[in-house]
Short mmCIF file of C-alpha atoms and ligand atoms in Angstrom, two decimals:
data_model
loop_
_atom_site.label_atom_id
_atom_site.label_comp_id
_atom_site.label_asym_id
_atom_site.label_seq_id
_atom_site.Cartn_x
_atom_site.Cartn_y
_atom_site.Cartn_z
CA MET K 1 97.29 93.18 -7.48
CA LYS K 2 100.83 94.47 -7.89
CA GLU K 3 103.40 92.43 -5.95
CA TYR K 4 106.55 94.22 -4.80
CA SER K 5 109.92 92.71 -4.00
CA TYR K 6 111.63 93.87 -0.82
CA LEU K 7 114.91 92.28 -1.89
CA HIS K 8 117.77 94.72 -2.44
CA LEU K 9 120.49 92.16 -2.01
CA GLY K 10 124.00 93.48 -2.37
CA GLU K 11 122.86 97.08 -2.37
CA ASP K 12 124.21 99.71 0.02
CA VAL K 13 122.07 102.38 1.65
CA ASP K 14 122.97 105.76 3.13
CA PRO K 15 123.49 105.02 6.85
CA ASP K 16 122.24 108.53 7.58
CA ALA K 17 118.91 107.79 5.96
CA PHE K 18 118.09 104.31 7.25
CA VAL K 19 117.81 102.31 10.46
CA ILE K 20 119.74 99.12 9.85
CA CYS K 21 118.81 95.95 11.71
CA ASP K 22 120.48 92.57 11.92
CA TYR K 23 118.22 89.60 12.58
CA ARG K 24 118.89 85.92 13.15
CA VAL K 25 116.19 83.81 11.47
CA THR K 26 115.50 80.12 11.95
CA THR K 27 112.92 79.00 9.40
CA GLU K 28 111.71 76.20 7.14
CA MET K 29 111.05 78.83 4.46
CA LYS K 30 113.55 80.01 1.88
CA MET K 31 115.53 82.75 3.61
CA GLU K 32 114.62 85.23 0.86
CA LYS K 33 110.94 84.59 1.54
CA ALA K 34 111.39 84.94 5.30
CA ALA K 35 113.39 88.13 4.87
CA GLU K 36 110.73 89.62 2.61
CA ALA K 37 107.98 88.61 5.05
CA ILE K 38 109.75 90.51 7.85
CA ALA K 39 110.51 93.53 5.67
CA ALA K 40 106.91 93.67 4.49
CA GLU K 41 105.31 93.20 7.90
CA GLN K 42 107.54 95.78 9.53
CA SER K 43 107.12 98.42 6.81
CA THR K 44 104.52 98.67 4.01
CA GLY K 45 103.20 95.15 3.59
CA THR K 46 101.07 92.48 5.20
CA TRP K 47 100.44 88.76 4.61
CA THR K 48 98.91 89.31 1.16
CA GLY K 49 99.14 91.82 -1.69
CA ILE K 50 96.92 94.93 -1.24
CA SER K 51 95.39 97.24 -3.82
CA THR K 52 96.18 100.35 -1.80
CA LEU K 53 99.99 100.04 -1.81
CA SER K 54 101.21 102.37 -4.57
CA GLU K 55 104.65 102.22 -6.18
CA ASP K 56 105.38 105.63 -4.64
CA ILE K 57 104.57 104.52 -1.07
CA PHE K 58 106.50 101.28 -1.51
CA GLU K 59 109.60 103.02 -2.89
CA LYS K 60 109.58 105.65 -0.14
CA TYR K 61 108.75 103.57 2.93
CA GLY K 62 109.33 99.92 2.10
CA GLY K 63 111.90 97.97 4.11
CA ARG K 64 114.93 96.76 2.18
CA VAL K 65 116.57 93.34 2.52
CA LEU K 66 120.24 94.20 2.01
CA LYS K 67 121.98 90.98 2.93
CA ILE K 68 121.24 87.34 3.64
CA SER K 69 124.10 85.25 4.93
CA GLY K 70 123.40 81.89 6.53
CA ASP K 71 120.78 82.52 9.24
CA SER K 72 121.50 86.26 9.32
CA ILE K 73 119.43 88.91 7.59
CA ARG K 74 120.22 92.62 7.36
CA LEU K 75 117.23 94.92 6.84
CA ALA K 76 117.18 98.68 6.23
CA TYR K 77 114.14 100.75 7.21
CA PRO K 78 113.85 104.29 5.76
CA VAL K 79 114.18 106.89 8.50
CA GLU K 80 110.78 108.25 7.39
CA ASP K 81 109.20 105.05 8.80
CA PHE K 82 109.99 106.35 12.29
CA SER K 83 108.31 109.00 14.41
CA VAL K 84 111.12 109.86 16.81
CA GLU K 85 109.96 113.18 18.25
CA VAL K 86 106.56 111.79 19.23
CA GLY K 87 106.78 107.99 19.06
CA ALA K 88 110.31 107.70 20.45
CA VAL K 89 111.50 104.21 21.50
CA PRO K 90 108.06 102.61 21.74
CA GLN K 91 107.52 103.30 18.03
CA ILE K 92 111.08 102.34 17.10
CA LEU K 93 110.57 98.95 18.75
CA SER K 94 107.23 98.43 17.06
CA VAL K 95 109.10 98.68 13.75
CA ILE K 96 112.31 96.77 14.45
CA ALA K 97 110.94 94.29 17.00
CA GLY K 98 107.21 94.20 16.57
CA ASN K 99 104.83 91.79 14.81
CA LEU K 100 107.70 89.90 13.22
CA PHE K 101 108.01 87.65 16.27
CA GLY K 102 104.47 86.43 15.72
CA LEU K 103 104.81 85.51 12.04
CA GLU K 104 103.84 81.82 12.28
CA SER K 105 105.30 81.07 8.85
CA ILE K 106 108.79 82.13 9.85
CA GLY K 107 109.67 80.21 13.00
CA LYS K 108 112.21 81.90 15.27
CA VAL K 109 113.59 85.42 14.90
CA ARG K 110 116.05 87.32 17.08
CA VAL K 111 116.96 90.99 16.82
CA GLU K 112 120.74 90.87 17.12
CA ASP K 113 121.74 94.51 16.58
CA VAL K 114 120.49 97.87 15.39
CA TYR K 115 122.26 100.93 13.96
CA PHE K 116 120.55 104.33 14.04
CA PRO K 117 121.24 107.26 11.69
CA LYS K 118 122.72 110.42 13.23
CA CYS K 119 119.50 112.34 12.64
CA MET K 120 117.70 109.94 15.00
CA LEU K 121 120.49 109.76 17.57
CA ARG K 122 120.38 113.56 17.82
CA GLU K 123 116.73 113.38 18.90
CA PHE K 124 117.80 111.68 22.16
CA LYS K 125 119.79 113.28 24.95
CA GLY K 126 121.58 110.27 26.44
CA PRO K 127 122.85 110.13 30.05
CA LYS K 128 123.07 113.28 32.20
CA PHE K 129 125.90 111.88 34.33
CA GLY K 130 127.41 108.79 32.74
CA ILE K 131 130.65 107.29 34.01
CA GLU K 132 132.37 110.65 34.47
CA GLY K 133 129.50 112.18 36.43
CA ILE K 134 129.09 109.16 38.70
CA ARG K 135 132.81 108.95 39.38
CA LYS K 136 132.87 112.69 40.17
CA ALA K 137 129.96 112.37 42.60
CA LEU K 138 131.77 109.49 44.36
CA ASP K 139 135.20 111.08 44.11
CA ARG K 140 136.45 107.78 42.62
CA PRO K 141 138.40 108.71 39.48
CA GLY K 142 139.91 105.43 38.34
CA LYS K 143 139.01 102.30 40.27
CA PRO K 144 135.99 100.14 39.49
CA LEU K 145 132.98 101.05 41.62
CA VAL K 146 132.03 98.35 44.07
CA GLY K 147 128.49 97.90 45.29
CA THR K 148 125.89 95.74 46.91
CA ILE K 149 122.24 94.96 46.58
CA VAL K 150 120.57 95.00 50.00
CA LYS K 151 119.56 91.43 50.82
CA PRO K 152 117.13 89.89 51.61
CA LYS K 153 115.65 91.61 48.58
CA ILE K 154 112.42 92.17 50.53
CA GLY K 155 111.44 92.13 54.21
CA LEU K 156 113.88 94.42 55.98
CA PRO K 157 112.26 97.42 57.72
CA PRO K 158 113.73 100.88 56.99
CA LYS K 159 116.11 101.05 59.97
CA ALA K 160 117.64 97.62 59.33
CA PHE K 161 117.80 98.43 55.62
CA ALA K 162 119.67 101.67 56.26
CA ASP K 163 121.96 99.94 58.78
CA TYR K 164 122.89 97.48 55.99
CA VAL K 165 123.80 100.42 53.74
CA TYR K 166 125.84 102.08 56.51
CA GLU K 167 127.70 98.84 57.25
CA ALA K 168 128.37 98.35 53.52
CA GLY K 169 129.77 101.87 53.32
CA LYS K 170 131.96 101.32 56.37
CA GLY K 171 133.26 98.28 54.54
CA GLY K 172 134.33 100.50 51.66
CA LEU K 173 131.55 100.02 49.12
CA THR K 174 130.80 102.97 46.81
CA ASN K 175 127.29 101.93 45.81
CA SER K 176 124.24 100.13 47.06
CA LYS K 177 120.77 99.71 45.63
CA ASP K 178 117.26 98.54 46.25
CA ASP K 179 116.59 95.16 44.75
CA GLU K 180 114.36 95.01 41.69
CA THR K 181 111.27 93.80 43.58
CA LEU K 182 111.39 96.44 46.33
CA VAL K 183 109.47 99.68 45.87
CA ASP K 184 106.94 100.77 48.55
CA GLN K 185 105.82 97.63 50.38
CA THR K 186 104.27 98.00 53.84
CA PHE K 187 107.31 96.45 55.55
CA CYS K 188 109.57 99.14 54.09
CA PRO K 189 107.68 102.27 52.95
CA ILE K 190 109.71 104.11 50.29
CA GLU K 191 109.70 107.43 52.15
CA ASP K 192 110.91 105.92 55.42
CA ARG K 193 113.55 103.87 53.54
CA THR K 194 114.78 106.83 51.50
CA VAL K 195 115.05 109.11 54.55
CA ALA K 196 116.81 106.43 56.62
CA VAL K 197 119.26 105.64 53.81
CA ALA K 198 119.95 109.34 53.22
CA GLU K 199 120.83 109.70 56.91
CA ALA K 200 123.17 106.70 56.65
CA LEU K 201 124.88 108.16 53.56
CA ASP K 202 125.22 111.56 55.25
CA ARG K 203 126.76 109.87 58.29
CA LEU K 204 129.21 107.98 56.06
CA GLU K 205 130.12 111.20 54.30
CA SER K 206 130.71 112.97 57.61
CA GLU K 207 133.06 110.07 58.40
CA GLY K 208 134.91 110.64 55.11
CA HIS K 209 133.28 108.08 52.78
CA LYS K 210 131.18 108.93 49.72
CA MET K 211 128.53 106.43 48.69
CA MET K 212 125.39 106.29 46.53
CA HIS K 213 122.27 104.22 47.02
CA ALA K 214 119.74 103.76 44.20
CA ILE K 215 116.11 103.90 45.32
CA ASN K 216 113.80 101.90 43.08
CA VAL K 217 111.08 104.15 41.61
CA SER K 218 109.74 101.55 39.18
CA THR K 219 106.00 102.19 38.96
CA SER K 220 103.24 103.04 36.50
CA GLY K 221 103.91 105.59 33.79
CA HIS K 222 101.59 108.28 35.16
CA LYS K 223 103.18 108.10 38.63
CA ILE K 224 106.91 107.59 38.07
CA LEU K 225 107.96 111.23 37.69
CA GLU K 226 106.05 112.32 40.77
CA LEU K 227 107.51 109.41 42.76
CA ALA K 228 111.03 110.21 41.53
CA ASP K 229 110.59 113.85 42.52
CA LYS K 230 109.46 112.88 46.01
CA VAL K 231 112.24 110.31 46.44
CA GLN K 232 114.79 112.92 45.41
CA SER K 233 113.28 115.42 47.87
CA TRP K 234 113.63 112.81 50.64
CA GLY K 235 117.36 112.67 49.97
CA ALA K 236 117.95 109.96 47.35
CA ARG K 237 121.35 110.29 45.66
CA GLU K 238 120.46 107.90 42.82
CA LEU K 239 117.27 106.49 41.33
CA MET K 240 116.73 102.97 40.00
CA VAL K 241 114.27 101.99 37.29
CA ASP K 242 113.55 98.55 35.84
CA VAL K 243 113.63 99.28 32.12
CA ILE K 244 111.88 96.17 30.82
CA THR K 245 108.98 96.31 33.26
CA CYS K 246 108.62 100.11 33.21
CA GLY K 247 109.62 100.70 29.61
CA PHE K 248 112.27 102.69 27.79
CA ALA K 249 109.87 105.64 27.85
CA ALA K 250 110.14 105.67 31.66
CA VAL K 251 113.94 105.84 31.48
CA GLN K 252 113.71 108.69 28.98
CA ALA K 253 111.11 110.56 31.06
CA LEU K 254 113.27 110.34 34.19
CA ALA K 255 116.47 111.27 32.36
CA GLU K 256 114.93 114.22 30.55
CA ASP K 257 113.04 115.56 33.57
CA PRO K 258 114.92 118.77 34.44
CA SER K 259 114.01 118.40 38.10
CA ILE K 260 115.81 115.05 38.37
CA LYS K 261 119.37 115.91 39.41
CA VAL K 262 120.67 112.46 40.36
CA PRO K 263 121.96 109.53 38.28
CA ILE K 264 119.62 106.84 37.02
CA HIS K 265 120.60 103.20 37.63
CA VAL K 266 118.85 100.97 35.11
CA HIS K 267 118.02 97.41 36.13
CA ARG K 268 116.90 94.96 33.45
CA THR K 269 114.83 92.36 35.29
CA MET K 270 112.69 90.26 32.88
CA HIS K 271 115.23 90.80 30.11
CA GLY K 272 115.89 87.07 30.18
CA ALA K 273 112.45 86.50 28.62
CA MET K 274 113.83 88.15 25.48
CA THR K 275 117.60 87.79 25.61
CA ARG K 276 118.29 84.24 26.74
CA ASP K 277 117.11 82.24 23.72
CA PRO K 278 119.89 82.61 21.15
CA LEU K 279 117.37 81.95 18.37
CA HIS K 280 114.32 83.99 19.38
CA GLY K 281 113.74 87.39 21.00
CA VAL K 282 115.93 90.46 21.34
CA SER K 283 119.62 90.35 22.22
CA MET K 284 120.83 92.62 25.03
CA LEU K 285 122.74 94.80 22.56
CA PRO K 286 119.75 96.73 21.13
CA ILE K 287 118.47 97.12 24.71
CA THR K 288 121.82 98.57 25.81
CA LYS K 289 121.88 101.01 22.87
CA LEU K 290 118.31 102.15 23.54
CA VAL K 291 118.90 102.59 27.29
CA ARG K 292 121.88 104.82 26.52
CA MET K 293 119.86 106.86 24.02
CA CYS K 294 117.10 107.27 26.65
CA GLY K 295 119.56 108.47 29.29
CA GLY K 296 120.36 105.63 31.69
CA ASP K 297 123.53 106.52 33.62
CA ALA K 298 124.30 102.95 34.72
CA LEU K 299 123.02 99.69 33.21
CA HIS K 300 123.18 96.02 34.18
CA ILE K 301 124.97 94.14 31.42
CA GLY K 302 125.50 90.87 33.28
CA THR K 303 128.88 89.50 34.31
CA LEU K 304 130.41 89.01 30.85
CA GLY K 305 129.91 85.26 30.93
CA VAL K 306 131.49 84.90 34.38
CA GLY K 307 128.66 84.99 37.02
CA LYS K 308 125.27 83.29 37.78
CA MET K 309 123.24 85.07 35.10
CA SER K 310 123.47 83.89 31.51
CA GLY K 311 125.97 85.55 29.21
CA THR K 312 128.75 84.66 26.79
CA LYS K 313 132.36 84.90 27.92
CA GLY K 314 134.25 87.23 25.67
CA ASP K 315 131.12 88.93 24.39
CA HIS K 316 132.00 92.58 25.06
CA SER K 317 129.37 94.03 22.75
CA ASN K 318 127.26 95.49 25.57
CA LEU K 319 130.32 96.81 27.38
CA ASP K 320 131.49 98.45 24.15
CA ALA K 321 128.02 99.93 23.56
CA CYS K 322 128.18 101.54 27.04
CA LEU K 323 131.68 102.94 26.50
CA ASP K 324 131.57 103.81 22.77
CA ASP K 325 132.47 107.48 22.44
CA ILE K 326 132.85 107.49 18.67
CA THR K 327 129.64 106.46 16.96
CA VAL K 328 127.13 108.02 19.38
CA PRO K 329 126.86 111.63 20.64
CA TYR K 330 126.23 110.73 24.30
CA LYS K 331 127.99 110.47 27.62
CA THR K 332 129.09 106.93 28.43
CA VAL K 333 127.03 104.55 30.57
CA MET K 334 128.50 102.89 33.68
CA PRO K 335 128.37 99.15 32.93
CA VAL K 336 127.05 97.27 35.98
CA CYS K 337 128.26 93.70 36.46
CA SER K 338 126.04 91.92 38.95
CA GLY K 339 124.37 88.58 39.56
CA GLY K 340 126.04 85.79 41.48
CA VAL K 341 129.10 87.93 42.17
CA TYR K 342 131.46 87.26 45.09
CA PRO K 343 134.99 88.45 45.92
CA GLY K 344 136.73 85.47 44.29
CA ILE K 345 135.13 86.23 40.92
CA VAL K 346 135.91 89.98 40.82
CA GLY K 347 139.32 89.55 39.22
CA ALA K 348 137.89 87.45 36.37
CA ILE K 349 135.21 90.08 35.73
CA VAL K 350 137.62 93.02 35.76
CA LYS K 351 139.87 91.12 33.35
CA GLU K 352 136.92 91.16 30.93
CA SER K 353 135.48 94.56 31.77
CA GLY K 354 138.45 96.80 32.46
CA MET K 355 138.27 99.48 35.15
CA ASP K 356 135.20 101.41 33.95
CA VAL K 357 132.72 99.14 35.66
CA GLN K 358 130.45 98.93 38.71
CA ILE K 359 130.78 95.47 40.23
CA GLN K 360 128.15 94.59 42.78
CA ALA K 361 127.21 91.67 44.96
CA GLY K 362 124.16 90.94 47.05
CA GLY K 363 124.67 87.42 48.35
CA GLY K 364 128.39 87.91 47.85
CA VAL K 365 128.35 90.58 50.59
CA ALA K 366 125.46 89.58 52.87
CA GLY K 367 126.55 85.94 52.75
CA HIS K 368 130.04 86.58 54.17
CA PRO K 369 130.56 84.72 57.47
CA GLY K 370 131.64 87.99 59.09
CA GLY K 371 128.45 89.86 58.16
CA VAL K 372 127.80 92.84 55.90
CA ARG K 373 130.68 95.14 56.88
CA ILE K 374 133.23 92.33 56.60
CA GLY K 375 131.61 91.13 53.38
CA ALA K 376 131.86 94.64 51.99
CA MET K 377 135.52 94.81 53.03
CA ALA K 378 136.17 91.54 51.20
CA MET K 379 134.53 92.89 48.02
CA SER K 380 136.46 96.17 48.30
CA GLN K 381 139.71 94.27 48.80
CA ALA K 382 138.98 92.08 45.77
CA VAL K 383 138.46 95.19 43.66
CA ASP K 384 141.69 96.71 45.03
CA ALA K 385 143.54 93.52 44.10
CA ALA K 386 142.13 93.62 40.56
CA TYR K 387 142.93 97.33 40.26
CA LEU K 388 146.52 96.71 41.37
CA GLY K 389 146.80 93.71 39.05
CA LYS K 390 147.45 91.39 41.97
CA ASP K 391 146.30 87.79 42.25
CA VAL K 392 143.36 87.63 44.67
CA GLU K 393 144.79 84.72 46.70
CA GLU K 394 148.10 86.50 47.07
CA TYR K 395 146.31 89.68 48.11
CA ALA K 396 144.16 87.72 50.58
CA LYS K 397 147.25 86.68 52.53
CA ASP K 398 147.27 90.18 54.05
CA HIS K 399 143.50 90.69 54.11
CA ILE K 400 141.66 88.30 56.39
CA GLU K 401 138.20 89.43 55.26
CA LEU K 402 139.01 88.52 51.66
CA LYS K 403 140.65 85.28 52.79
CA GLN K 404 137.45 84.26 54.58
CA ALA K 405 135.42 84.98 51.43
CA LEU K 406 137.75 82.85 49.33
CA GLU K 407 137.47 80.04 51.86
CA LYS K 408 133.66 80.19 51.61
CA TRP K 409 133.13 80.70 47.86
CA GLY K 410 136.48 80.01 46.22
CA ARG K 411 137.75 81.98 43.25
CA LYS K 412 137.39 82.06 39.47
C1 LIG V 501 121.99 90.19 42.16
C2 LIG V 501 120.59 90.65 41.83
C3 LIG V 501 120.47 91.39 40.56
C4 LIG V 501 121.06 90.64 39.42
C5 LIG V 501 120.23 90.78 38.16
C6 LIG V 501 119.64 89.47 41.82
O1 LIG V 501 121.90 89.56 43.38
O2 LIG V 501 120.12 91.51 42.84
O3 LIG V 501 119.09 91.65 40.39
O4 LIG V 501 122.29 91.24 39.23
O5 LIG V 501 120.93 90.20 37.11
O6 LIG V 501 118.55 89.70 42.27
O7 LIG V 501 120.07 88.47 41.30
P1 LIG V 501 123.09 88.57 43.79
P2 LIG V 501 121.53 91.11 35.94
O8 LIG V 501 124.37 89.39 43.81
O9 LIG V 501 122.74 88.04 45.16
O10 LIG V 501 123.14 87.51 42.73
O11 LIG V 501 122.49 91.99 36.67
O12 LIG V 501 122.15 90.12 35.01
O13 LIG V 501 120.40 91.86 35.34
MG1 LIG V 502 118.17 91.76 42.14
#
């Protein structure tokens, strides 16, 4: 039985002919052995030598271990291993992030990053709107967008829900959204909610304020396009989809559906099951790159190490992957910073993110002692302070709503 070596250490490959993946591997094995086990399992091999693997097949389609440095491994998969037109992201993930996690012999593996060749990137359309399109729809050319998540995340009936959105808009917010667990429960049927919210947004617009609300259309694959179509016909100005629970294919289907004419806000609930363990799973960066390829217009990337959700301060890799207009042929993605956000933290986030960001707060608006409209005003004022480069406490001296928020939650 011919044994093949997947080691090509020190070699370069044509970046236009390979998908290159960086992995972090924690193992008792020799790293070369672990690297070969991953390369084999994810390309032409299995746990033992096989009589049916010819030299020709191995040379053409075998994975290549290019570099091993400490606990990092760089693998190159020939572009012919992928079936982009038909298999799309589901098949890409089965190669770069498939069985390898289950290889008992290896221990822990994390997919840290992935680089796609131009020929594959061209097969995806990317966002329809992106930052520019969203800003244009909101008539908000330069400032960070500022939003809320309607809280409680479940339980409000349509009228109260829409009143929350109206109050948030009167407080100056540019965006609001359904929470990730709200879709079409009996206490808030999606049609009634969408119609009521659309009326609230129309009323705000007639009063001179443009605002978007993302209706959550996360559902099963065979229903999501029909639901999105209906929600749009009921007046939704933005759709929301939970990419991990619905799948990248759902994001791509919504984004490439010619009848969908509104931006797609991509939530990432359940991502923590993959992204939080620094030694095992999938880092957020490949997820961010794939969401952009599939056409998400806005994507949660956490609060850059500043809020309640996990994240590393100073890690701008996801932000950069949303804004990168050099290496990928797509519109940019609006980075969404959310999770444990309140007015006193906005300045610290904007310092990390820059102005191309959508900062949103659920508890940080609904928890304001003055109620939703005042809470929204405090968030809007905090964003204004950050935009003007002013210290939030200084700015609060002339803005009572912000001052009250700082008294309740402090500042970062
Ligand atoms: C924020 C949120 C969002 C988080 C998700 C929540 O609410 O609605 O789902 O932003 O985290 O349910 O926690 P709060 P991430 O503002 O009240 O925290 O954005 O990291 O995916
Ligand atoms: Mg939520």
